[in-house]
Tab-separated table of C-alpha atoms in Angstrom:
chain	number	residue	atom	x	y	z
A	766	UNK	CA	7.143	-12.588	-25.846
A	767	UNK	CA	8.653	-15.176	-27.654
A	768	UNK	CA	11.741	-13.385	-27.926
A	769	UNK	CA	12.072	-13.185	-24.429
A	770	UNK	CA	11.462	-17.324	-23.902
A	771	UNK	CA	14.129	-18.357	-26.528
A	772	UNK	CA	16.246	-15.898	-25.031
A	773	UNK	CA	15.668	-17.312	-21.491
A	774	UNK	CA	15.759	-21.111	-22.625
A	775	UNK	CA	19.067	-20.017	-24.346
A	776	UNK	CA	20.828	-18.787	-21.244
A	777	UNK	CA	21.177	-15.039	-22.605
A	778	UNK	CA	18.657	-13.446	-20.626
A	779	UNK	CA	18.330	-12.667	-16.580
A	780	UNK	CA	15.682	-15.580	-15.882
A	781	UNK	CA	13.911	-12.729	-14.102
A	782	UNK	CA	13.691	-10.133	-17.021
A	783	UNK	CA	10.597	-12.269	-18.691
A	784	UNK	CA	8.662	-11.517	-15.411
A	785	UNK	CA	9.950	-7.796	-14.971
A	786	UNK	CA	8.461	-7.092	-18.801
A	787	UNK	CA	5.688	-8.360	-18.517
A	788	UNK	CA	5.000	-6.766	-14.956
A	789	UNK	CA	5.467	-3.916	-16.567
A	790	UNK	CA	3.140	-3.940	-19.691
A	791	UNK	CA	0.728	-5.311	-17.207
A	792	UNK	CA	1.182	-1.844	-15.188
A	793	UNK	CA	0.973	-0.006	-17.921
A	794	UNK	CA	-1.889	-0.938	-19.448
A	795	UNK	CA	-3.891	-0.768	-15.698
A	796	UNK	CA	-7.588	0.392	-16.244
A	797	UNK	CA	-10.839	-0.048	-14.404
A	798	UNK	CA	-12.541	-3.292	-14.987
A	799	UNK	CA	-16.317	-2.724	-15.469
A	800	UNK	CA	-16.317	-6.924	-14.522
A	801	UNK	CA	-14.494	-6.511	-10.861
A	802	UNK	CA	-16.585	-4.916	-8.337
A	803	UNK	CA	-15.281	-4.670	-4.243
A	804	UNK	CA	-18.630	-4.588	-2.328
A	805	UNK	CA	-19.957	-1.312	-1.245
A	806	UNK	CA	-19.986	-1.421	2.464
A	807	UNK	CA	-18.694	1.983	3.915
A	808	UNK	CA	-21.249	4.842	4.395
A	809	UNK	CA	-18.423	7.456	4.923
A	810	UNK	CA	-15.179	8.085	2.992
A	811	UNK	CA	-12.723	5.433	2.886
A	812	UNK	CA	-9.183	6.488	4.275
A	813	UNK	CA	-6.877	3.419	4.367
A	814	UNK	CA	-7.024	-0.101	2.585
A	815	UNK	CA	-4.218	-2.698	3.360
A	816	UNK	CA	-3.784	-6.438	1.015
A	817	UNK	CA	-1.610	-8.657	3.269
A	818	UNK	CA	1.345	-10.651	1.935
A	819	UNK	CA	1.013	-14.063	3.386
A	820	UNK	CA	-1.547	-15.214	0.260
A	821	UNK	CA	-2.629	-11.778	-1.237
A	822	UNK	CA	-5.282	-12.630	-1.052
A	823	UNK	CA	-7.746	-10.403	1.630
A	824	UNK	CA	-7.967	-6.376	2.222
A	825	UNK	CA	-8.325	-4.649	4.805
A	826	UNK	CA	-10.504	-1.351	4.750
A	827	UNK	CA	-10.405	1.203	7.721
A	828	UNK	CA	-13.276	4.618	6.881
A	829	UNK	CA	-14.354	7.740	8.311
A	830	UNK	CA	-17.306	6.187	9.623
A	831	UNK	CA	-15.143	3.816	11.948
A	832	UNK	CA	-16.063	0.948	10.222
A	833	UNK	CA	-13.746	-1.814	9.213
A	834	UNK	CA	-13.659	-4.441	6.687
A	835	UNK	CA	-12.416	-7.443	5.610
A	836	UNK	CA	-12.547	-8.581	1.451
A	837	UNK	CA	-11.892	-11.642	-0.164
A	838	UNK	CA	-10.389	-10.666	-3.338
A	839	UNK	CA	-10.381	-14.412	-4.867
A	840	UNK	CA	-12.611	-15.386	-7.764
A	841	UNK	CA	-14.218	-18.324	-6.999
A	842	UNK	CA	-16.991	-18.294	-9.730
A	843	UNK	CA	-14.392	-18.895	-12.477
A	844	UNK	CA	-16.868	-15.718	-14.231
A	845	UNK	CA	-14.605	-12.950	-15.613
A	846	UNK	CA	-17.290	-10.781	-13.700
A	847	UNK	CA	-17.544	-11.211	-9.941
A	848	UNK	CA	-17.240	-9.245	-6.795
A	849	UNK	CA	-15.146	-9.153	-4.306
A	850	UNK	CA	-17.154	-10.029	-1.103
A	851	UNK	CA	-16.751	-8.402	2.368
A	852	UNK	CA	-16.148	-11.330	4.335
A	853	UNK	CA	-16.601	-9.633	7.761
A	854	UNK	CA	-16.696	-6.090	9.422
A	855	UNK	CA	-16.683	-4.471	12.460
A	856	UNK	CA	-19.434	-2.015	12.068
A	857	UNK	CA	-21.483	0.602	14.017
A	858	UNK	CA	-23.454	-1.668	16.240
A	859	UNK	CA	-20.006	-3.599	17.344
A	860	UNK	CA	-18.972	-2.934	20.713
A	861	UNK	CA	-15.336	-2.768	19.822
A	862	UNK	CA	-15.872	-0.554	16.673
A	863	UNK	CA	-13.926	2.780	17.066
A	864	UNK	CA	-15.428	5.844	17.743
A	865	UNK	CA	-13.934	8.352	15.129
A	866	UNK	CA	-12.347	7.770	11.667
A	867	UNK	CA	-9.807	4.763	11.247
A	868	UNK	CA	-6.721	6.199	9.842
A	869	UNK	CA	-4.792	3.712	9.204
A	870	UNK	CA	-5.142	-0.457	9.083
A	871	UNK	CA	-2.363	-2.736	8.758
A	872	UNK	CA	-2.289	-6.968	8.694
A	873	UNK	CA	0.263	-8.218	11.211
A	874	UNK	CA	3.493	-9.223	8.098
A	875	UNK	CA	3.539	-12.693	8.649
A	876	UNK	CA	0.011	-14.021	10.093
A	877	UNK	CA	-3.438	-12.724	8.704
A	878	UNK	CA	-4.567	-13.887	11.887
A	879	UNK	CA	-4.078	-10.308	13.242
A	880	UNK	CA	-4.564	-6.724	12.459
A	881	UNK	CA	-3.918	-3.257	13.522
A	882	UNK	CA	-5.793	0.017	13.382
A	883	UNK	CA	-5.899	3.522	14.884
A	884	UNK	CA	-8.311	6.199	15.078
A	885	UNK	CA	-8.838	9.674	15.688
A	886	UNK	CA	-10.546	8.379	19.146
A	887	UNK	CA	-6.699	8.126	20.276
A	888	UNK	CA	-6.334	4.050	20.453
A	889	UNK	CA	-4.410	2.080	18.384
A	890	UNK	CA	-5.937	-1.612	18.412
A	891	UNK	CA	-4.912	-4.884	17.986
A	892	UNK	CA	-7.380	-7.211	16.572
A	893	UNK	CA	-7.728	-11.302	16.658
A	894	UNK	CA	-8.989	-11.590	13.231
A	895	UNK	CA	-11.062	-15.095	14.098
A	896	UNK	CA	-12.875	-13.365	16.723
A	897	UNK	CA	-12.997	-9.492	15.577
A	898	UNK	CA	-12.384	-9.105	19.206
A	899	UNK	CA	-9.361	-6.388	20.373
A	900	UNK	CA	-6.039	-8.379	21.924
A	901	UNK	CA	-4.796	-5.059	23.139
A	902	UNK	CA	-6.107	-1.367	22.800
A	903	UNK	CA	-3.037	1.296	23.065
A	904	UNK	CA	-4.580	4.565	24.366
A	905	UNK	CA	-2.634	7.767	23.197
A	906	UNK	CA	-3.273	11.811	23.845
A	907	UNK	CA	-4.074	12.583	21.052
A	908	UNK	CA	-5.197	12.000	17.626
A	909	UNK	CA	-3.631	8.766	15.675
A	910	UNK	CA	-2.594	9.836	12.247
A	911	UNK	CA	-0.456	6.758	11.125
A	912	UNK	CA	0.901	3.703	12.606
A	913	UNK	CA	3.603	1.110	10.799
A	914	UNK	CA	4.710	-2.367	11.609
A	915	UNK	CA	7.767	-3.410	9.862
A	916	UNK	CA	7.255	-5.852	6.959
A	917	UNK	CA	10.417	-7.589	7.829
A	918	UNK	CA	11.526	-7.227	11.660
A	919	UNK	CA	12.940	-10.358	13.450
A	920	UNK	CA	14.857	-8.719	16.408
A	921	UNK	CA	11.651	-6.502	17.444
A	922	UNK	CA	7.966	-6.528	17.169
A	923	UNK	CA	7.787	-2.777	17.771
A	924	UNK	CA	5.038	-0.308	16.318
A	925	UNK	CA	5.886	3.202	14.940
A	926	UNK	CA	2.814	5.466	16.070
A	927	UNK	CA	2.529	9.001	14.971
A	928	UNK	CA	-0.432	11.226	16.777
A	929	UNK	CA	-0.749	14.973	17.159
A	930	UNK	CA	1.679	14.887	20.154
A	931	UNK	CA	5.291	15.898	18.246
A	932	UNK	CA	6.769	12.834	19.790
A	933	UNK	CA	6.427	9.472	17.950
A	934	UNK	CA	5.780	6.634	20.263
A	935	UNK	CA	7.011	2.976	19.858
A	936	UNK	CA	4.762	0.282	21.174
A	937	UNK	CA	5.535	-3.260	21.891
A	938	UNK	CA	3.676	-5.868	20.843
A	939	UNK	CA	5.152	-8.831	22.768
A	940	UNK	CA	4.749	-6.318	26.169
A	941	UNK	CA	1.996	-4.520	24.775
A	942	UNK	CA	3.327	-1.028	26.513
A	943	UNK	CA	4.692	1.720	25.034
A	944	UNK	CA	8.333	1.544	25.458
A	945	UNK	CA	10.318	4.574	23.418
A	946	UNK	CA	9.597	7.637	22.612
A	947	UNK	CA	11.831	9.355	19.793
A	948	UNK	CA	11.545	13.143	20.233
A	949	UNK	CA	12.959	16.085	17.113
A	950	UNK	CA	9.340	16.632	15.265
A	951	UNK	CA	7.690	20.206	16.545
A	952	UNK	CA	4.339	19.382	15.097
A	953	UNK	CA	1.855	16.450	14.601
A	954	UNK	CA	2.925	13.565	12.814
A	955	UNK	CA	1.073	12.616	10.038
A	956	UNK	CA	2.860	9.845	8.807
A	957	UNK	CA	6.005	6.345	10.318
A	958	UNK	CA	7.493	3.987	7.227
A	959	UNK	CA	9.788	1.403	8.565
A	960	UNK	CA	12.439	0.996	6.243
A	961	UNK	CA	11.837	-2.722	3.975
A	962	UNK	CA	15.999	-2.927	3.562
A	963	UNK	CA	16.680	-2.474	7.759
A	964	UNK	CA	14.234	-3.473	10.339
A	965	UNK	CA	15.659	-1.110	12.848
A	966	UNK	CA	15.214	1.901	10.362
A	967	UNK	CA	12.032	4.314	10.820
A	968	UNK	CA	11.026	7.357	8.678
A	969	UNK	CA	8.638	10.052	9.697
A	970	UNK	CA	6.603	12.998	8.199
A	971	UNK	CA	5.568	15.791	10.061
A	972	UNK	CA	3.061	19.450	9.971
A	973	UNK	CA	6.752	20.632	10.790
A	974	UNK	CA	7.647	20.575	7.037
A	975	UNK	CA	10.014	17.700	8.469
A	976	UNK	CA	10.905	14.137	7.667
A	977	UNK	CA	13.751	12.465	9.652
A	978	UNK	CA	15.372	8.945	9.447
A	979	UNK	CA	15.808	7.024	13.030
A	980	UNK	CA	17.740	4.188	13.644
A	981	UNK	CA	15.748	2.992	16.779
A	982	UNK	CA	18.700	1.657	18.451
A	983	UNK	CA	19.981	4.812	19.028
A	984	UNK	CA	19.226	6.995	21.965
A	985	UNK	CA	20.349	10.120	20.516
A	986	UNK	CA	18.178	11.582	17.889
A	987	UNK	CA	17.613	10.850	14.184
A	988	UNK	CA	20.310	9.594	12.102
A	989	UNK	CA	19.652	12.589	9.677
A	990	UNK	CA	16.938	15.141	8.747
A	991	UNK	CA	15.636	15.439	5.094
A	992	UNK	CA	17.091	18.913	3.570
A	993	UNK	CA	14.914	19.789	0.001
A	994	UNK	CA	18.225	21.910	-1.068
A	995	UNK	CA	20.765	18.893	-0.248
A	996	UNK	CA	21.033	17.856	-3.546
A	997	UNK	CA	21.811	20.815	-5.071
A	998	UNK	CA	24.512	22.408	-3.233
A	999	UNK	CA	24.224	26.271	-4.539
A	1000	UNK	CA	20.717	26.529	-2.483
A	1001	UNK	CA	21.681	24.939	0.749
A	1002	UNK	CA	23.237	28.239	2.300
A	1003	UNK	CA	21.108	30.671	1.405
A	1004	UNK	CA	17.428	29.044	2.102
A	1005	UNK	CA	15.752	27.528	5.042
A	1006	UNK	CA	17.871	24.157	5.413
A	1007	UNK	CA	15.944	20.714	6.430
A	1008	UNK	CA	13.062	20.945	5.578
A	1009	UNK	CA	11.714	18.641	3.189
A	1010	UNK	CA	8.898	20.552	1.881
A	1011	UNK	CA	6.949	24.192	2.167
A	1012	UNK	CA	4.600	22.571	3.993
A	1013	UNK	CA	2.905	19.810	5.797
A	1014	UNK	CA	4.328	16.257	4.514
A	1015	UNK	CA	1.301	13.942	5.268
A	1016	UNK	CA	2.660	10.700	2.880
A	1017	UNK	CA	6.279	8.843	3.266
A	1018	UNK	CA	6.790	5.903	0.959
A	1019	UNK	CA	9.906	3.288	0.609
A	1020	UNK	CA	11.074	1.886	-2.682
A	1021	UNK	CA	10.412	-2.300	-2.516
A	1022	UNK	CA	13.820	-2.310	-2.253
A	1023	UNK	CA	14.261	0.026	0.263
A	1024	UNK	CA	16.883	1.966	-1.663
A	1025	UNK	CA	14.405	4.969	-2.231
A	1026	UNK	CA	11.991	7.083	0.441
A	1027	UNK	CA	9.608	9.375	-1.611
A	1028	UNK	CA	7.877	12.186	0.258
A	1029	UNK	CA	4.176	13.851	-0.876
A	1030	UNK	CA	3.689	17.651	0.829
A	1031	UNK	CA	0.918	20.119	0.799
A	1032	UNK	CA	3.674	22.166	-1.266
A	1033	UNK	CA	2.412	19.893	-4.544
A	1034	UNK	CA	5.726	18.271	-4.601
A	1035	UNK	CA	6.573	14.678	-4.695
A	1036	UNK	CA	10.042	14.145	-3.788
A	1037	UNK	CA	12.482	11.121	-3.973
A	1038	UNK	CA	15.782	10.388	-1.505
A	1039	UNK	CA	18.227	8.219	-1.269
A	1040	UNK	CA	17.185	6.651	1.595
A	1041	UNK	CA	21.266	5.673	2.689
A	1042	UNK	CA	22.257	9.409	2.876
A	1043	UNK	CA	19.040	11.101	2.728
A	1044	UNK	CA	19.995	13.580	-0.688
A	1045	UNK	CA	17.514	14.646	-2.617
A	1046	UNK	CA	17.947	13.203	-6.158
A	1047	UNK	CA	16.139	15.969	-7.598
A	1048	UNK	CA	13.515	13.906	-9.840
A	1049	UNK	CA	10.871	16.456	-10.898
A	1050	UNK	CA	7.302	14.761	-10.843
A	1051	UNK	CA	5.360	18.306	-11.552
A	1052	UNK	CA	2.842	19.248	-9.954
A	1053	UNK	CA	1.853	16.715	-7.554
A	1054	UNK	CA	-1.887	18.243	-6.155
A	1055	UNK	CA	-2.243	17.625	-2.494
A	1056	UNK	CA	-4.148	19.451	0.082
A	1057	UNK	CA	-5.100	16.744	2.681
A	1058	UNK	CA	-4.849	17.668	6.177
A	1059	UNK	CA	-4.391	13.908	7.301
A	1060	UNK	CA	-1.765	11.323	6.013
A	1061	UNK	CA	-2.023	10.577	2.499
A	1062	UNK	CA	-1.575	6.787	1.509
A	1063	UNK	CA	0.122	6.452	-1.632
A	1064	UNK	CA	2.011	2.999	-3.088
A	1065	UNK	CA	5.013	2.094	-5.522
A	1066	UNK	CA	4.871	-0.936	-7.652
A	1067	UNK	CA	7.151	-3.650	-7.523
A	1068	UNK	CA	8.787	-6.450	-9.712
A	1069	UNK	CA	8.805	-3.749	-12.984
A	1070	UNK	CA	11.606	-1.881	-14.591
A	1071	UNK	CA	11.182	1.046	-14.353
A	1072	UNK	CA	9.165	1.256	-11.378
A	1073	UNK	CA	6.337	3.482	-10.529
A	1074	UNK	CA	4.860	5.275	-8.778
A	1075	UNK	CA	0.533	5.755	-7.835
A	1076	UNK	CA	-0.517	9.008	-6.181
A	1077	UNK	CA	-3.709	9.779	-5.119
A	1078	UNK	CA	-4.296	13.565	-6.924
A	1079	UNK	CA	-7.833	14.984	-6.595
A	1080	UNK	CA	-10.292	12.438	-7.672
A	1081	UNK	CA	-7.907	10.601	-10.009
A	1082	UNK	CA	-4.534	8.465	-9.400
A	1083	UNK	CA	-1.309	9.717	-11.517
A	1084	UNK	CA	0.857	7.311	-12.547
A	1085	UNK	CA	4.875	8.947	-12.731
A	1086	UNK	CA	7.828	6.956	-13.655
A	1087	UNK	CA	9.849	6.799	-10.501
A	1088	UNK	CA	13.072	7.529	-11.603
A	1089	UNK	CA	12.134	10.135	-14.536
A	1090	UNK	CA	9.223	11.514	-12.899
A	1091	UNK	CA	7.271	11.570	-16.156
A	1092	UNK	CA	3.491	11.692	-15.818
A	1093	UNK	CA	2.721	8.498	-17.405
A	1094	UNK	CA	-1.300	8.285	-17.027
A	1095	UNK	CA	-4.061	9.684	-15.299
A	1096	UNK	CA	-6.411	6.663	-13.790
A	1097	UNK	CA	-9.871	8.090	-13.437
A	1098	UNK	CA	-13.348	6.868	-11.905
A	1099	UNK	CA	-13.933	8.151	-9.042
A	1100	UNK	CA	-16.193	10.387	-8.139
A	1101	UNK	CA	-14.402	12.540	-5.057
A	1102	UNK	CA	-11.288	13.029	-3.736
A	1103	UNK	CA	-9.091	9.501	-3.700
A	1104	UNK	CA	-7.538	9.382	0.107
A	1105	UNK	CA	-5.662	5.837	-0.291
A	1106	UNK	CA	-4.468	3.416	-2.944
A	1107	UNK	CA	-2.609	-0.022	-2.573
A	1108	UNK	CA	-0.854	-2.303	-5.192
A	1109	UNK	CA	-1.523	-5.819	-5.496
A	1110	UNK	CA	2.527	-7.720	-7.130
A	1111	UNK	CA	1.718	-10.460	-7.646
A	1112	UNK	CA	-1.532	-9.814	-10.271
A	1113	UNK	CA	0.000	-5.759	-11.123
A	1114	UNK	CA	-3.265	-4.716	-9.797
A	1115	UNK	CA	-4.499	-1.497	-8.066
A	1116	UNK	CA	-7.222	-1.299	-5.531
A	1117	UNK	CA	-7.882	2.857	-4.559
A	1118	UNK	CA	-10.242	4.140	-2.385
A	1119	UNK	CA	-12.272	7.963	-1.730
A	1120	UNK	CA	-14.729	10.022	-0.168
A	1121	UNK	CA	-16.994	8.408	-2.475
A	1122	UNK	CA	-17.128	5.186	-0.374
A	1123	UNK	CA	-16.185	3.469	-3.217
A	1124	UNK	CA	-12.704	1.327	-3.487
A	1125	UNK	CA	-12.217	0.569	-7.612
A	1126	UNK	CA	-9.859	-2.213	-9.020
A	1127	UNK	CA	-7.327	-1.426	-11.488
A	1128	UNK	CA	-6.652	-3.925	-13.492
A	1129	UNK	CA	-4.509	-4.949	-16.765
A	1130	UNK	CA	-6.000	-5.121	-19.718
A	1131	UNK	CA	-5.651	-8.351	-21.504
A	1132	UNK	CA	-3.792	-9.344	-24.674
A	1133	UNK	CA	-5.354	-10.219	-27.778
A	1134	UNK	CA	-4.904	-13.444	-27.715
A	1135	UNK	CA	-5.704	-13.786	-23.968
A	1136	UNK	CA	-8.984	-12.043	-24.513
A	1137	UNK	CA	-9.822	-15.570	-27.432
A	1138	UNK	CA	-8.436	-17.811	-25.249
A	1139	UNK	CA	-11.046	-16.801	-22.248
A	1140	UNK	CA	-13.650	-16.614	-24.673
A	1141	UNK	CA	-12.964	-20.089	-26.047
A	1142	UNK	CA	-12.583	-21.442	-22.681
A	1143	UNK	CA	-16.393	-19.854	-21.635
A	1144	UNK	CA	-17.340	-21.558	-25.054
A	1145	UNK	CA	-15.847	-24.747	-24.170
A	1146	UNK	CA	-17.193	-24.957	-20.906
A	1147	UNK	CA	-20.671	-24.379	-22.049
A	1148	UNK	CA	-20.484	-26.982	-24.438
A	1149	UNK	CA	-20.607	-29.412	-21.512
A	1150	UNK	CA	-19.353	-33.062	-22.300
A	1151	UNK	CA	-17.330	-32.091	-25.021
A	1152	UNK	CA	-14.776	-29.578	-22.522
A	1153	UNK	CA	-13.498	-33.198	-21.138
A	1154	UNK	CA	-10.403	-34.409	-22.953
A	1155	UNK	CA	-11.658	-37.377	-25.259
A	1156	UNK	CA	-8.915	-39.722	-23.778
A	1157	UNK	CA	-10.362	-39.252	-20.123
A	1158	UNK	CA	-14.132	-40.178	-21.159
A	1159	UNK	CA	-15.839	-43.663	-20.848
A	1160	UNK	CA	-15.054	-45.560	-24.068
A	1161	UNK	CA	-17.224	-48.740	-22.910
A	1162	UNK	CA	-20.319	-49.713	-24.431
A	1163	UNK	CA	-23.736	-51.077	-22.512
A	1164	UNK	CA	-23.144	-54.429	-24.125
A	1165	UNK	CA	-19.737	-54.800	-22.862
């Protein structure tokens, strides 16, 4: 550590690489914190969670039961052991709750005074988050796998929806109507990414074994369809060509930098693309287990070197190097199948949640010297009077 300051006060060192190490011990040394609890309100499986960006600071929660929920993640006790408290929910008895499991939840990118969620009762909703009260309710065919706003769009305020109709709808919010629809998928689609490097760049995952890359500016047809033999070229003649895996791909993730789309199948296989010319790059994560019917939510980290990757697999989360694919750790605690995890940059932390209506932080396990310097704090601040800096307390005396 101090290596890397003198080396940064010196001018030798990327101002930036101090951060990017220590993001990445941080990540690396992730583990559940028997201190951190996220209140237990779910009484179904819980599919999708969703921190916004503005603050980091609050979660959304969307379960098979319906319900959703809204955390505070802050500490306010100044305790290393608090929970996080549900600040409010929509539950069973609202009139606005939906009727079948939430699939997917989303905060509005630059405002957490609005969210999004869809169902398998065929809405997509738009919520006022002062009021819990619906803005606009989109009404589809059929069953809403996934929905995406783009984290950076200035030119659009458009909604990638995915349902079991093959044809992926884009809703407005500034109409509220759906205005496109972008047709090429044969089955359901489980899963819309908008790119974080173009706003006018979509991905999607379909039961069709699919994935294709839209440029929604374009009225005719993707910009390219994933191929799983593209990157190596002795393959690509003799097998089935564009598909990205054997199977269903139910989970479509982008790189913080864009750069990257990785793809989770029912196949087992994790895959990683070049998101610019869609070739596979042929990174081998292993066996990547995966047998969920619905869209799997899955998350990269961001601000480390090397990055990496979190994959929900059975009841625990693997952690792969992105660019190696090496296995680096197994994170385990729950109790059932995980169904969703989300990282937290700007604390390295992982929240994950399962069919055990449980979602469990992941946190980073302290230094050495960190772990004193709390404990000296507690010490100090128990002591009372004496935690006050001596030149900041009342030197008169009663006769003065």
């Amino acid at each position: 550590m101090l290596g890397f300051l003198t080396a940064r006060q010196a001018g030798l060192d990327d101002p930036l690489r101090l951060r990017r190490a220590e993001s990445t011990r941080r990540v690396l040394s992730l583990k559940l914190n028997p201190d951190r609890d996220v209140d237990r309100i779910h009484g179904n499986g819980i599919n999708t969670i969703d921190i916004e960006a503005i603050e980091g600071r609050y979660m959304l929660s969307g379960g098979a039961d319906g319900v959703i929920v809204i955390y505070d993640l802050e500490n306010y006790s100044g305790k290393p052991q608090y929970t996080c408290k549900a600040v409010c929910t929509v539950g069973r008895s609202s009139q606005n709750v939906h009727k079948f499991s939430v699939e997917t939840v989303q905060w509005y990118p630059y405002d957490t005074g609005m969210f999004v969620s869809s169902s398998f009762d065929k809405t997509m909703k738009v919520w006022d988050t002062e009021t819990l009260k619906p803005a606009e309710v989109f009404e589809f065919e059929g069953n809403v796998y996934s929905h995406h706003l783009s984290p950076i769009a200035r030119k659009h305020s458009l909604i990638a929806v995915g349902t079991k109709n093959p044809k992926i709808q884009l809703c407005d919010l500034k109409s509220g109507s759906r205005i496109h629809v972008l047709q090429g998928h044969r089955a359901e689609v489980l899963s819309v990414r908008w790119s974080p490097r173009y706003e006018h760049i979509l991905a999607t995952a379909s039961a069709d074994s699919k994935v294709k890359v839209w440029d929604v500016r374009r009225a005719s047809g993707s910009l390219f369809t994933l191929d799983q033999h593209s990157g190596d070229k002795s393959k690509a003649s003799s097998e089935a060509v564009n598909t990205a895996h054997n199977g269903r791909v139910n989970g479509l993730c982008f790189t913080g930098d864009g750069l990257y789309l990785l793809t989770t199948g029912t196949d087992d296989r994790m895959r990683l693309w070049n998101s610019a010319t869609g070739e596979n790059t042929l990174v081998n994560y292993g066996k990547v287990c995966n047998d969920s019917r619905k869209r799997l939510q899955f998350t990269v980290s961001r601000g480390c070197s090397p990055e990496f990757v979190f994959v929900p697999c059975g009841s625990s989360i693997a952690v792969y190097a992105l660019h190696t694919g090496e296995l680096v750790t197994m994170l385990r605690g729950h109790y059932n199948n995980v169904d969703c995890c989300e990282f937290h940059p700007d604390y390295q932390e992982l929240y994950s949640g399962g069919k055990d209506c449980n979602i469990l932080a992941w946190v980073p396990a302290l230094r050495a010297s960190d772990v004193e310097e709390e404990l000296h704090c507690a010490n100090t601040a128990a002591a009372g009077q004496s935690s006050v800096n001596p030149a900041f307390q009342d030197a008169w005396s009663d006769e003065d």
